[in-house]
Coordinates of C-alpha atoms in Angstrom, one line a residue:
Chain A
X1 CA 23.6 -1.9 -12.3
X2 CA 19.9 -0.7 -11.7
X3 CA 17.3 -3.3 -10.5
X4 CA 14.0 -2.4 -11.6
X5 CA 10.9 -4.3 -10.1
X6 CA 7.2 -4.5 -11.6
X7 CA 3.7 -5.3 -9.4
X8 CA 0.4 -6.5 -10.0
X9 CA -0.8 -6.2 -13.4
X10 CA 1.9 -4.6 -14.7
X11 CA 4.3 -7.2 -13.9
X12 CA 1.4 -9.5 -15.7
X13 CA 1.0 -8.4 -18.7
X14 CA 4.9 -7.7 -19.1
X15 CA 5.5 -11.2 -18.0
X16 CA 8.4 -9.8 -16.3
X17 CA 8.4 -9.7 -12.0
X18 CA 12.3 -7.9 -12.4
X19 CA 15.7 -7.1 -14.5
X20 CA 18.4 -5.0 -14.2
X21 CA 20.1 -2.4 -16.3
X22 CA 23.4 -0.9 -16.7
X23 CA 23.4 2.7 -15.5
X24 CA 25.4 4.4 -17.9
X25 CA 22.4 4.9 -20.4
X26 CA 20.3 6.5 -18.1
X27 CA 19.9 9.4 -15.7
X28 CA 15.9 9.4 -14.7
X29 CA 13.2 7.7 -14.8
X30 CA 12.1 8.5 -17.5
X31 CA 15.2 7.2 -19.5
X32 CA 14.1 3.9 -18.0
X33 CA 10.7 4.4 -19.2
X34 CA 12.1 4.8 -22.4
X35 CA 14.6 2.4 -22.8
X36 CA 12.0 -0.5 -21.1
X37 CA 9.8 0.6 -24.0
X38 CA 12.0 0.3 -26.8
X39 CA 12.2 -3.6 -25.7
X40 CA 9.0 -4.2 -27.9
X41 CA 5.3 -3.0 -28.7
X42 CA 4.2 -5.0 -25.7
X43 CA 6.8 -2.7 -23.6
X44 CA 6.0 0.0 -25.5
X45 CA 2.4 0.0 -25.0
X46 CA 2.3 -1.1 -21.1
X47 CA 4.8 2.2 -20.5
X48 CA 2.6 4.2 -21.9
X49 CA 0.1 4.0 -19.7
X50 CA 0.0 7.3 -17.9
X51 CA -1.5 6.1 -14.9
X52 CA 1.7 3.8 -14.0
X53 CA 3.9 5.0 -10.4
X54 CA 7.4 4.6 -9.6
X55 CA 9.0 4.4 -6.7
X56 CA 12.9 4.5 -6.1
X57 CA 14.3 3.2 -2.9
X58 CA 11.1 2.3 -1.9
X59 CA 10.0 6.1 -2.3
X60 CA 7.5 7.4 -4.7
X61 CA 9.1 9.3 -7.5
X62 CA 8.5 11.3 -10.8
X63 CA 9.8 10.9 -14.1
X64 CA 12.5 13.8 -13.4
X65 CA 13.7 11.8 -10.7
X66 CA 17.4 10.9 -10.8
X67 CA 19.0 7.8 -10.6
X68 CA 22.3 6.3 -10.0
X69 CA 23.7 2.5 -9.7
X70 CA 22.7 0.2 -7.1
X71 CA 19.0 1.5 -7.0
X72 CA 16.0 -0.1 -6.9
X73 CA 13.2 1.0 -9.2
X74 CA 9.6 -0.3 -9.4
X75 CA 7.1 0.3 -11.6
X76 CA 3.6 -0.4 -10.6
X77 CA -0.2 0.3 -11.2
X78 CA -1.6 2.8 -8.8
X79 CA -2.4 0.6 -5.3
X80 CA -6.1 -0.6 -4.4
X81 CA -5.3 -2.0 -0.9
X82 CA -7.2 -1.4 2.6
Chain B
X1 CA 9.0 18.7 12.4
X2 CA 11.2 16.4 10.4
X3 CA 9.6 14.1 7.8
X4 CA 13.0 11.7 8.0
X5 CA 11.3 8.3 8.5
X6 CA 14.2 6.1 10.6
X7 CA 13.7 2.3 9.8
X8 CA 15.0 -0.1 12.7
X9 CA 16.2 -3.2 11.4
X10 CA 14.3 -4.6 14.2
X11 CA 10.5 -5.1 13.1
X12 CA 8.6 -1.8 13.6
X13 CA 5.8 -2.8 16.3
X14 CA 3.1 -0.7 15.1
X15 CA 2.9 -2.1 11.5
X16 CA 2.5 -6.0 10.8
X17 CA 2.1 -7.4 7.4
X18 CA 1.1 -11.0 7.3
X19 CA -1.0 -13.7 5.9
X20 CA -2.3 -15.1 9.3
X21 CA -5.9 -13.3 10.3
X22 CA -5.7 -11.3 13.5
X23 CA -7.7 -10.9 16.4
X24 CA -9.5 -7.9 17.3
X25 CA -9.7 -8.2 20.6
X26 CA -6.4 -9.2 21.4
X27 CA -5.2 -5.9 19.0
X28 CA -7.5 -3.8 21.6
X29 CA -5.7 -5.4 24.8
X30 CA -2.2 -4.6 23.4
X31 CA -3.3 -1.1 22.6
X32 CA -4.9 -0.9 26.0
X33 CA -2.0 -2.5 28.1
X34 CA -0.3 -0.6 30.7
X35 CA -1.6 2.4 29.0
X36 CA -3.3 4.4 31.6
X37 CA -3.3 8.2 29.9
X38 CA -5.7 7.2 26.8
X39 CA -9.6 7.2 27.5
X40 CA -10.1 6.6 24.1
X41 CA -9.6 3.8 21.5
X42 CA -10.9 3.3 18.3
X43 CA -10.3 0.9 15.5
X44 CA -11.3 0.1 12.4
X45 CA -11.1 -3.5 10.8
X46 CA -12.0 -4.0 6.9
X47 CA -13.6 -7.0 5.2
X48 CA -13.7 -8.9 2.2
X49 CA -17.2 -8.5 0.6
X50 CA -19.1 -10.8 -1.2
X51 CA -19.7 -8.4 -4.0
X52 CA -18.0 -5.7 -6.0
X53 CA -19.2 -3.8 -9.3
X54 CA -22.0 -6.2 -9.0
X55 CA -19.7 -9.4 -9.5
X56 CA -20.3 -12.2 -7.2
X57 CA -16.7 -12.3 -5.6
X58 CA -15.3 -15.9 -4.3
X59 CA -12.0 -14.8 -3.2
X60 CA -9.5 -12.2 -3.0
X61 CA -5.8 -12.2 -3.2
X62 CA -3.4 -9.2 -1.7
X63 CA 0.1 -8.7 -3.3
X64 CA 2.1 -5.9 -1.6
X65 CA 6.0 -4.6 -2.3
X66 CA 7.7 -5.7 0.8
X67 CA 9.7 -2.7 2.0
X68 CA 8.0 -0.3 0.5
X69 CA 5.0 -1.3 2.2
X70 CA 6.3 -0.4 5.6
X71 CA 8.3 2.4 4.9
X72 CA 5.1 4.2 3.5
X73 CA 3.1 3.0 6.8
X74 CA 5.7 4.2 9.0
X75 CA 5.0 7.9 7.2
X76 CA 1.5 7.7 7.1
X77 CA 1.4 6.8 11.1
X78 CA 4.3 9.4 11.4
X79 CA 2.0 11.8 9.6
X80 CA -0.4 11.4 11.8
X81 CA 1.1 11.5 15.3
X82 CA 2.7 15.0 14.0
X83 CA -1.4 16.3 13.3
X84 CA -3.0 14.9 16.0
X85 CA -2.1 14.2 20.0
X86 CA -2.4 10.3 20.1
X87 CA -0.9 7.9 22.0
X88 CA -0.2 4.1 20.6
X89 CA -0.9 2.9 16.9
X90 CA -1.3 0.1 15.2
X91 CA -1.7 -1.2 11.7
X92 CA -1.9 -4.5 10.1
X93 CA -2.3 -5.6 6.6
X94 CA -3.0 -9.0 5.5
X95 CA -1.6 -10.3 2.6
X96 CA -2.0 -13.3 0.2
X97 CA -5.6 -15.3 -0.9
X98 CA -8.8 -14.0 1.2
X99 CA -12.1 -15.6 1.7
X100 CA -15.6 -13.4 1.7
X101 CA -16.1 -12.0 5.3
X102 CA -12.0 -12.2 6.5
X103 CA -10.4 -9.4 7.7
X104 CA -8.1 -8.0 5.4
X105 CA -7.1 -4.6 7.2
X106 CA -7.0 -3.0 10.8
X107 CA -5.6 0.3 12.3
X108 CA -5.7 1.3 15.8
X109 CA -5.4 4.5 17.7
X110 CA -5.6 5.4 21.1
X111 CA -5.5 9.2 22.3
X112 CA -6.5 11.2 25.8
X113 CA -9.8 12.4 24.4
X114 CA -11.8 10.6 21.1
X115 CA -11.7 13.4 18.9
X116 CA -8.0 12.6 18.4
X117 CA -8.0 8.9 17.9
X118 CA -11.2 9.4 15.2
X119 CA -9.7 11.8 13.0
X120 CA -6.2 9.8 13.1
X121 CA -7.7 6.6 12.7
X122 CA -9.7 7.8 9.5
X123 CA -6.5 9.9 7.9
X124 CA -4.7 6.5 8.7
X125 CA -6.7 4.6 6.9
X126 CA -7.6 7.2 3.9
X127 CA -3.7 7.4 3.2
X128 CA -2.8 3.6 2.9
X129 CA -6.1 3.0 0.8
X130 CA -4.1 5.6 -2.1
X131 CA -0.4 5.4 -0.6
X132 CA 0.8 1.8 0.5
X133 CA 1.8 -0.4 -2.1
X134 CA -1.0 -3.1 -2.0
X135 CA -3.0 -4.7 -4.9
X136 CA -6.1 -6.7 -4.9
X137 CA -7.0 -9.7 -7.5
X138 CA -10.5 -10.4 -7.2
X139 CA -11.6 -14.0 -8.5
X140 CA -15.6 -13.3 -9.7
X141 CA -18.5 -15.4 -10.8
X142 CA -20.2 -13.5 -13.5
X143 CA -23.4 -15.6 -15.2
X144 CA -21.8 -18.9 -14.3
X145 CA -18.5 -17.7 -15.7
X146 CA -15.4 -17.4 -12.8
X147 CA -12.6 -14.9 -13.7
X148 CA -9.8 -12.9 -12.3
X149 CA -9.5 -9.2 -12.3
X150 CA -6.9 -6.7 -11.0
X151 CA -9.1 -4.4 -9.2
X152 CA -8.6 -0.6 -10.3
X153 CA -8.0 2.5 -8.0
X154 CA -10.9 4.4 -7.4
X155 CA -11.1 8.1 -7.9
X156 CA -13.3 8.9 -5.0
X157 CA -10.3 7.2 -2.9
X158 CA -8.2 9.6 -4.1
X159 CA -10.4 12.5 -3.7
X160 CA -11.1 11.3 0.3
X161 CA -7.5 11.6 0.9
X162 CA -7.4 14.7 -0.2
X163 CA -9.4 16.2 1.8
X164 CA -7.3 15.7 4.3
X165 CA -4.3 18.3 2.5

């Protein structure tokens, strides 16, 4: 399994704070991307904002990025802190 | 140099994040304590304001990703020490509601000589504004009308930390 997170206003609008995912549908990111978006147009629309980050393991990541069972992934909008 | 950040399970003492408010002063005596190589200190402490984008802000609330928050402080500050010759750091990040005027951020550096602690304490603090994970809700008061708004990331952020690559 894959646990992916969401923050902030993504996790929001997507009503969703985390799930999880078998692995053996996806190798990167951006199969997650894809999969998450096929869920519905709300999905679909929210992952297709260009401006969202990942991070896996707690490091920031592209959509190239490979991943493999018992990682976390979050998605999130890009951080305003300080 | 290595870039390997090495989390102790033990709490790292140069990075707190909590909801309690902190005390300046008593940040400055731990930075100063038994420290008898560093003439220089200098901190920084942010603010809530009472405005943003010409809103009248009432509050504002901090959401972070725990562990990730950390482990991207812990490379920021070990970013730093491999730049500049400093001696102790310290940053703290408070999380949850926030009222106008609280203290919301502080970092801390001490070195031999200023120029050191300046530049570190500035990079520092340029890095987590575009690197930590944190995310600030402000609640506003907009012609009588209170609402809530994810704030948005702000290019010229982005281009301040650059300037440090």
């Amino acid at each position: 399994m894959i646990k992916i997170v969401f923050f902030a206003a993504l996790r929001e609008q997507l009503g969703c704070a985390e799930l999880s995912i078998t692995a053996d549908t996806v190798k990167t990111v951006t199969d997650i991307k894809q999969l998450l978006s096929d869920k519905s147009e709300l999905w679909q629309q929210t992952f297709g904002n260009a401006s969202l980050l990942c991070a896996v393991n707690h490091d920031m990541v592209d959509g190239s990025h490979l991943v493999k069972p018992g990682d976390e992934v979050a998605f999130f909008p890009p951080v305003t802190g300080g | 140099m290595s870039n390997q950040v090495t989390l102790n399970k033990d709490k790292d003492p140069e990075i707190s994040i909590q909801a309690n408010d902190f005390s300046l002063a008593d940040e400055v005596a731990l930075l100063e304590k038994e420290n008898l190589t560093d003439g220089a200190v200098v901190t920084f402490t942010g603010r809530v304001r009472n405005r943003n984008n010409g809103n009248v802000v009432t509050t504002l609330t901090l959401e972070h990703y725990p562990g990730m928050t950390e482990k991207s402080l812990a490379k920021i500050i070990l970013q730093a020490k491999e730049r500049w010759d400093i001696g102790r750091v310290k940053v703290i990040h408070r999380i949850g509601e926030l009222s106008i005027g609280d203290q919301i951020v502080f970092v801390g550096v001490t070195s031999e000589h200023r120029q050191d602690a300046f530049a570190a304490n500035e990079f520092i603090m340029d890095y987590l504004k575009v690197k930590a994970p944190f995310w600030k809700k402000e609640k506003i008061t907009n012609a009588g009308q209170t609402s809530e708004n994810w704030l948005a990331a702000k290019t010229t952020d982005t281009d301040k930390a650059d300037l440090w690559s």
